[in-house]
Amino acid sequence: MTEKFKKSIPLSEFTTIGLGGPAKYFFIARTNQELMDAVKYSNSLGIKFFIIGGGSNVIFSDQGFDGLIIKNEITGFELIDHDGYTELVVDSGEAWDDLVEKTVSLGLSGIECLSGIPGTAGATPVQNVGAYGQEVSDTITFVEGIDLESYEVKKFSNDECIFSYRDSRFKGKDKGRFFISKVGYRLSKLNEPILKYEALNNEIRLNHGDFDLMERIMKLRIIRETVLEIRRKKSMVVDKDDPESRSCGSFFTNPILNVFEFENLKNDYNSELRTTPVFVNEEKVKIPAAWLIENSGFSRGFSISGAAISANHTLALVNKGTTSKELLELSEIIRESVYKKFGIMLEPEPEIILT
Ligand SMILES: Cc1cc2nc3c(=O)[nH]c(=O)nc-3n(C[C@H](O)[C@H](O)[C@H](O)COP(=O)(O)OP(=O)(O)OC[C@H]3O[C@@H](n4cnc5c(N)ncnc54)[C@H](O)[C@@H]3O)c2cc1C
């Protein structure tokens, strides 16, 4: 089967941040069967493998990957009408934003605020992709996974996925264990779209005073367009003409503090902490990592060599002609500075593959 694998393929061409040395072997899978054949073959020979979708949340080392990279290009989707809702069931290599566009144009609500997020549908459950007040865990009906050791197919209910903020069982206890082959999303032809995110709501109402009087489908279009507009301003839409978008999106997750830690932070920095805390639940508060970074002495555009904090978004680290090593060094400098000032250790959001 190795004759089907390409050799020595630069991973920088398959990651949105444009970093990463060569993959020893590289294979594009267009069906689940092809993907599983490649996995079984690698397992039988003891070759390590790693599955990527759009490469928008992963950083490979400059030395590359000493094994097989399997790129998922398995596409297909269907819409199933149920009593009171429509289920979007997709094969995992479908491009996420194309699906959002399609559902919005069909007047289906549920994932419109997740417009402009790069990558594949199959990766969305992994870190419970979210933005502008929606997370995929709000709509996921099931996730189908193929066990990469036993090759058994397993169907997980939403509860079984153990979703939380930028997390799930597929990023936690079952990291790397399952290939996510299908995902179902519960959408609606009837429900009015809900705008939970204040800044998005304000922006829409500022530009569309008659928003409440509009037809649902028009509302969905406006939400999608506004989200895309906001994201473009922050270079959060991958665009080859925008060098600030050569990133993995947010490099750090927003830390979650318990209420005591949050009260201490407020007492120490009340005059500066001009931010509305987001309560995850009664005991936990999510605080903006961007605020911590900016108040640890870093500003947008800060760079060391070609590794930079985006000029348009404090949370994004950008490749402006750098290496993975230098970019990760910058991230460590930021983490250490934030820790020194606030006692809070920022956690990287992308998966970092160093071997
Ligand atoms: C400009 C930009 C903006 C972004 N904005 C957001 C945002 O607003 N919100 C957000 O949550 N994220 C955001 N991201 C991060 C990223 O787009 C998402 O995490 C996305 O879901 C990753 O999809 P991917 O196909 O590119 O995954 P990859 O980067 O290819 O893989 C990421 C991880 O998921 C695993 N994986 C991928 N596919 C599968 C599969 N089928 N089965 C099992 N494991 C799999 C990989 O092994 C790897 O561990 C942004 C990224 C960029 C570059």
Coordinates of C-alpha atoms and ligand atoms in Angstrom, one line a residue:
M1 CA 0.0 0.0 0.0
T2 CA 3.0 2.4 0.5
E3 CA 3.0 3.0 -3.2
K4 CA -0.3 4.8 -2.7
F5 CA 1.4 7.1 -0.2
K6 CA 3.2 10.2 -1.3
K7 CA 6.6 10.8 0.3
S8 CA 8.2 13.7 1.9
I9 CA 5.3 16.2 1.6
P10 CA 5.7 19.6 3.3
L11 CA 3.1 19.9 6.0
S12 CA 3.4 23.7 5.7
E13 CA 1.2 23.4 2.6
F14 CA -1.6 21.7 4.6
T15 CA -1.8 23.9 7.6
T16 CA -3.4 27.3 7.7
I17 CA -0.5 28.7 9.6
G18 CA 1.9 27.5 6.9
L19 CA 4.3 25.8 9.3
G20 CA 5.6 22.2 9.5
G21 CA 8.4 20.2 7.9
P22 CA 7.8 17.1 5.7
A23 CA 5.6 14.2 6.4
K24 CA 7.4 10.9 5.7
Y25 CA 4.3 9.5 4.1
F26 CA 1.1 11.4 3.1
F27 CA -2.2 10.1 1.9
I28 CA -5.5 11.7 1.0
A29 CA -8.5 9.6 1.9
R30 CA -11.7 10.2 -0.1
T31 CA -13.8 7.4 1.5
N32 CA -14.0 5.9 5.0
Q33 CA -12.8 2.6 3.5
E34 CA -9.7 4.2 2.1
L35 CA -8.9 6.0 5.3
M36 CA -9.4 2.8 7.4
D37 CA -7.3 0.8 4.9
A38 CA -4.4 3.3 5.4
V39 CA -4.9 3.1 9.2
K40 CA -4.9 -0.7 9.2
Y41 CA -1.8 -0.8 7.0
S42 CA 0.1 1.6 9.2
N43 CA -0.9 -0.3 12.4
S44 CA 0.2 -3.6 10.8
L45 CA 3.7 -2.1 10.1
G46 CA 3.9 -0.1 13.3
I47 CA 4.0 3.2 11.3
K48 CA 2.6 6.0 13.4
F49 CA -0.2 8.1 11.7
F50 CA -2.0 11.3 12.3
I51 CA -5.3 12.4 10.8
I52 CA -5.9 16.0 9.6
G53 CA -8.8 17.8 8.1
G54 CA -8.2 21.4 7.1
G55 CA -5.0 21.7 9.2
S56 CA -6.4 24.9 10.9
N57 CA -5.8 23.8 14.5
V58 CA -2.6 22.0 14.4
I59 CA 1.1 22.9 14.5
F60 CA 3.7 20.4 13.3
S61 CA 7.4 20.7 14.1
D62 CA 10.0 22.0 11.6
Q63 CA 11.3 18.4 11.4
G64 CA 8.0 17.3 10.1
F65 CA 6.2 14.0 11.0
D66 CA 8.1 10.7 10.9
G67 CA 5.0 8.7 9.9
L68 CA 1.9 8.9 7.8
I69 CA -0.3 11.9 7.6
I70 CA -3.8 11.1 6.5
K71 CA -5.8 14.0 5.1
N72 CA -9.5 13.6 5.3
E73 CA -11.4 14.6 2.2
I74 CA -14.4 12.4 2.7
T75 CA -17.5 14.3 1.7
G76 CA -21.2 13.9 1.5
F77 CA -24.2 15.1 3.5
E78 CA -27.9 14.7 3.8
L79 CA -30.8 16.6 5.5
I80 CA -33.3 14.4 7.3
D81 CA -36.7 15.8 8.3
H82 CA -37.8 14.8 11.8
D83 CA -40.8 15.8 13.8
G84 CA -40.1 19.5 14.6
Y85 CA -36.5 19.7 13.4
T86 CA -34.2 19.0 10.5
E87 CA -31.0 16.9 11.0
L88 CA -27.9 17.7 9.0
V89 CA -25.9 14.5 8.8
V90 CA -22.4 15.0 7.3
D91 CA -19.4 13.0 6.3
S92 CA -16.4 14.3 8.3
G93 CA -14.3 15.8 5.5
E94 CA -17.0 18.3 4.5
A95 CA -15.7 21.9 4.7
W96 CA -17.4 23.4 7.7
D97 CA -18.1 26.9 6.3
D98 CA -19.6 25.5 3.1
L99 CA -22.1 23.6 5.3
V100 CA -22.9 26.8 7.2
E101 CA -23.5 28.7 4.0
K102 CA -25.7 25.9 2.7
T103 CA -27.9 25.7 5.8
V104 CA -28.3 29.5 6.0
S105 CA -29.4 29.6 2.4
L106 CA -32.0 26.9 3.1
G107 CA -33.3 28.9 6.1
L108 CA -32.1 26.4 8.7
S109 CA -31.0 28.0 12.0
G110 CA -28.6 26.6 14.6
I111 CA -25.0 27.1 13.3
E112 CA -25.2 30.5 11.5
C113 CA -23.0 32.2 14.2
L114 CA -20.3 29.6 13.4
S115 CA -19.7 31.2 9.9
G116 CA -16.2 31.6 8.7
I117 CA -14.6 29.0 10.9
P118 CA -12.1 27.0 8.7
G119 CA -11.6 23.3 8.7
T120 CA -13.8 20.2 8.4
A121 CA -17.0 19.1 10.0
G122 CA -15.4 16.1 11.5
A123 CA -13.1 18.2 13.6
T124 CA -15.9 20.4 15.0
P125 CA -16.7 18.0 17.9
V126 CA -13.1 17.6 18.8
Q127 CA -12.7 21.0 20.5
N128 CA -16.4 21.8 20.5
V129 CA -16.0 24.6 18.0
G130 CA -17.6 27.8 19.0
A131 CA -17.9 31.5 18.3
Y132 CA -20.3 34.4 18.7
G133 CA -22.6 32.7 21.2
Q134 CA -22.9 29.3 19.5
E135 CA -21.0 26.0 20.1
V136 CA -21.5 22.9 18.0
S137 CA -22.5 21.1 21.2
D138 CA -25.7 23.1 21.2
T139 CA -26.8 21.3 18.0
I140 CA -24.9 18.0 17.7
T141 CA -27.3 15.0 17.8
F142 CA -24.6 12.3 17.5
V143 CA -21.0 11.7 16.6
E144 CA -20.0 8.5 14.8
G145 CA -16.5 7.4 15.5
I146 CA -14.4 4.5 14.2
D147 CA -12.1 3.1 16.9
L148 CA -8.6 3.3 15.4
E149 CA -7.4 0.2 17.2
S150 CA -10.4 -2.2 17.2
Y151 CA -11.9 -0.7 14.0
E152 CA -15.4 -0.9 15.6
V153 CA -17.9 1.8 14.7
K154 CA -19.4 3.6 17.7
K155 CA -22.2 6.1 17.9
F156 CA -21.9 8.7 20.7
S157 CA -24.9 10.7 21.9
N158 CA -24.4 14.4 22.6
D159 CA -24.1 13.6 26.3
E160 CA -21.5 10.9 25.7
C161 CA -19.3 13.4 23.8
I162 CA -18.6 15.1 27.2
F163 CA -18.6 18.6 25.7
S164 CA -17.4 21.7 27.5
Y165 CA -15.7 24.9 26.5
R166 CA -13.3 24.1 23.7
D167 CA -13.2 20.5 24.9
S168 CA -14.8 17.0 24.4
R169 CA -13.9 13.4 25.1
F170 CA -12.2 13.4 21.6
K171 CA -9.7 16.0 22.9
G172 CA -9.5 14.6 26.4
K173 CA -9.7 10.9 27.5
D174 CA -10.2 9.6 23.9
K175 CA -7.7 11.9 22.2
G176 CA -6.5 10.2 19.0
R177 CA -8.6 7.1 19.6
F178 CA -11.5 7.6 17.2
F179 CA -11.7 8.8 13.6
I180 CA -14.9 10.9 13.6
S181 CA -16.6 9.7 10.4
K182 CA -20.0 11.3 10.7
V183 CA -21.7 14.1 12.7
G184 CA -25.4 15.0 13.0
Y185 CA -26.6 18.5 13.8
R186 CA -30.1 19.5 14.9
L187 CA -31.3 22.5 12.9
S188 CA -34.6 24.2 12.6
K189 CA -36.8 25.7 9.9
L190 CA -39.0 27.3 12.4
N191 CA -37.0 28.6 15.4
E192 CA -36.1 32.3 15.3
P193 CA -32.3 32.7 15.4
I194 CA -31.1 33.7 18.9
L195 CA -28.3 36.3 19.3
K196 CA -26.6 35.5 22.5
Y197 CA -23.4 37.4 21.8
E198 CA -23.8 41.0 22.8
A199 CA -21.3 42.6 20.4
L200 CA -22.9 40.7 17.4
N201 CA -26.4 41.7 18.5
N202 CA -25.3 45.3 18.8
E203 CA -23.6 45.4 15.4
I204 CA -26.6 43.8 13.7
R205 CA -29.1 46.3 15.3
L206 CA -26.8 49.2 14.5
N207 CA -26.8 48.4 10.8
H208 CA -30.3 46.8 10.5
G209 CA -32.8 48.7 12.6
D210 CA -35.7 46.6 11.1
F211 CA -34.0 43.3 12.0
D212 CA -36.9 42.1 14.2
L213 CA -39.4 42.6 11.4
M214 CA -37.4 40.6 8.8
E215 CA -38.2 37.1 7.6
R216 CA -36.2 34.3 9.2
I217 CA -34.1 33.5 6.2
M218 CA -33.1 37.2 5.8
K219 CA -32.2 37.3 9.5
L220 CA -30.0 34.2 9.1
R221 CA -28.2 35.8 6.1
I222 CA -27.6 39.0 8.0
I223 CA -26.2 37.1 10.9
R224 CA -23.9 35.2 8.7
E225 CA -22.7 38.3 6.8
T226 CA -22.2 40.2 10.0
V227 CA -20.2 37.4 11.6
L228 CA -18.0 37.2 8.5
E229 CA -17.5 40.9 8.4
I230 CA -16.5 41.0 12.1
R231 CA -14.2 38.0 11.6
R232 CA -12.5 39.5 8.5
K233 CA -11.7 42.7 10.5
K234 CA -10.0 40.4 13.0
S235 CA -8.3 38.3 10.3
M236 CA -10.2 35.4 11.6
V237 CA -11.2 34.2 8.1
V238 CA -8.5 32.4 6.2
D239 CA -7.6 34.6 3.3
K240 CA -4.5 34.2 1.2
D241 CA -4.5 38.0 0.6
D242 CA -4.5 38.7 4.4
P243 CA -1.1 37.9 5.9
E244 CA -2.6 38.3 9.4
S245 CA -4.8 35.3 8.8
R246 CA -1.8 32.9 8.6
S247 CA -2.6 31.5 11.9
C248 CA -4.5 28.8 13.8
G249 CA -7.1 31.2 15.0
S250 CA -7.0 31.8 18.7
F251 CA -3.7 30.4 20.0
F252 CA -4.8 30.4 23.6
T253 CA -8.1 29.4 25.2
N254 CA -9.8 31.7 27.6
P255 CA -8.9 30.6 31.2
I256 CA -11.7 29.5 33.5
L257 CA -11.3 30.6 37.1
N258 CA -13.3 29.6 40.1
V259 CA -15.2 32.5 41.8
F260 CA -12.5 33.0 44.5
E261 CA -9.7 33.3 41.9
F262 CA -11.9 35.7 39.9
E263 CA -12.6 37.8 43.0
N264 CA -8.9 38.1 43.8
L265 CA -8.2 39.1 40.2
K266 CA -10.9 41.7 40.4
N267 CA -9.6 43.1 43.7
D268 CA -6.1 43.4 42.3
Y269 CA -7.0 44.8 38.9
N270 CA -10.5 46.2 39.2
S271 CA -9.7 49.5 37.5
E272 CA -8.1 47.7 34.6
L273 CA -10.3 44.7 34.3
R274 CA -12.8 46.4 32.1
T275 CA -14.5 43.2 31.0
T276 CA -17.8 41.5 31.5
P277 CA -17.1 38.1 33.1
V278 CA -18.8 35.2 31.4
F279 CA -20.1 32.7 34.0
V280 CA -19.7 29.1 32.8
N281 CA -21.8 28.1 35.8
E282 CA -22.3 29.5 39.3
E283 CA -18.8 28.5 40.4
K284 CA -16.7 29.2 37.3
V285 CA -15.9 32.3 35.3
K286 CA -14.3 32.5 31.9
I287 CA -12.0 35.5 31.5
P288 CA -10.5 36.9 28.3
A289 CA -7.0 35.6 27.6
A290 CA -6.5 38.6 25.3
W291 CA -6.9 41.0 28.3
L292 CA -4.3 39.0 30.2
I293 CA -1.9 39.1 27.3
E294 CA -2.3 42.8 26.7
N295 CA -1.9 43.6 30.4
S296 CA 1.3 41.5 30.5
G297 CA 3.1 43.9 28.2
F298 CA 2.2 42.6 24.8
S299 CA 0.4 44.6 22.1
R300 CA -1.0 43.6 18.7
G301 CA 1.8 43.3 16.1
F302 CA 4.5 42.4 18.7
S303 CA 6.9 40.1 17.0
I304 CA 10.1 38.2 17.4
S305 CA 11.7 37.3 14.1
G306 CA 8.7 36.5 11.9
A307 CA 6.6 35.1 14.8
A308 CA 4.0 37.7 15.7
I309 CA 0.9 38.5 17.6
S310 CA -1.7 39.4 15.0
A311 CA -2.1 43.1 14.3
N312 CA -5.8 42.5 14.3
H313 CA -6.4 40.0 17.1
T314 CA -4.4 39.6 20.3
L315 CA -5.1 35.9 20.7
A316 CA -3.8 34.9 17.3
L317 CA -0.1 34.1 16.7
V318 CA 0.8 34.7 13.1
N319 CA 3.5 33.2 10.8
K320 CA 5.1 36.2 9.1
G321 CA 8.1 34.1 7.8
T322 CA 9.0 32.1 10.9
T323 CA 9.5 28.5 12.0
S324 CA 7.4 26.4 14.3
K325 CA 10.2 26.5 16.8
E326 CA 10.2 30.3 16.9
L327 CA 6.4 30.6 17.0
L328 CA 6.3 28.2 19.9
E329 CA 9.1 30.2 21.7
L330 CA 6.9 33.3 21.3
S331 CA 4.0 31.4 22.8
E332 CA 6.1 30.3 25.8
I333 CA 7.3 33.9 26.3
I334 CA 3.7 35.1 26.4
R335 CA 2.6 32.3 28.7
E336 CA 5.5 32.9 31.1
S337 CA 4.8 36.6 31.2
V338 CA 1.1 36.1 31.9
Y339 CA 1.9 33.6 34.6
K340 CA 4.4 35.9 36.2
K341 CA 1.9 38.8 36.3
F342 CA -1.4 37.0 37.0
G343 CA -0.4 33.5 38.2
I344 CA -2.6 32.1 35.4
M345 CA -1.1 29.7 32.9
L346 CA -2.6 30.1 29.5
E347 CA -3.3 26.9 27.6
P348 CA -2.7 26.6 23.8
E349 CA -5.7 25.8 21.7
P350 CA -4.1 24.1 18.7
E351 CA -2.7 20.6 18.8
I352 CA 1.1 20.8 18.8
I353 CA 2.8 17.7 17.3
L354 CA 6.5 17.7 18.0
T355 CA 7.5 14.2 17.0
Ligands
LIG1 C1 -8.4 31.9 11.1 C2 -8.9 30.9 12.0 C3 -10.1 31.1 12.8 C4 -10.6 30.2 13.7 N1 -11.7 30.5 14.4 C5 -12.2 29.5 15.3 C6 -13.3 29.8 16.1 O1 -13.9 30.9 15.9 N2 -13.8 28.9 16.9 C7 -13.2 27.7 17.1 O2 -13.6 26.9 17.9 N3 -12.1 27.4 16.3 C8 -11.6 28.3 15.4 N4 -10.4 28.0 14.7 C9 -9.8 26.7 14.9 C10 -10.1 25.6 13.9 O3 -10.6 26.1 12.7 C11 -11.2 24.6 14.4 O4 -10.7 24.0 15.5 C12 -11.5 23.5 13.3 O5 -12.6 22.7 13.7 C13 -10.3 22.6 13.0 O6 -10.7 21.8 11.9 P1 -9.6 21.2 10.9 O7 -10.4 20.2 10.0 O8 -8.8 22.2 10.3 O9 -8.8 20.3 12.0 P2 -7.2 20.0 12.0 O10 -6.5 21.2 12.3 O11 -6.9 19.3 10.7 O12 -7.1 19.0 13.2 C14 -7.3 19.5 14.5 C15 -7.4 18.3 15.5 O13 -8.6 17.5 15.2 C16 -8.3 16.2 14.9 N5 -9.2 15.8 13.8 C17 -9.5 16.4 12.7 N6 -10.4 15.8 12.0 C18 -10.7 14.7 12.7 C19 -11.7 13.6 12.5 N7 -12.4 13.5 11.5 N8 -11.7 12.6 13.5 C20 -11.0 12.7 14.6 N9 -10.1 13.7 14.8 C21 -10.0 14.7 13.9 C22 -6.8 16.2 14.4 O14 -6.2 14.9 14.5 C23 -6.2 17.3 15.3 O15 -6.0 16.7 16.5 C24 -9.9 28.9 13.8 C25 -8.8 28.7 13.0 C26 -8.3 29.6 12.1 C27 -7.1 29.3 11.3

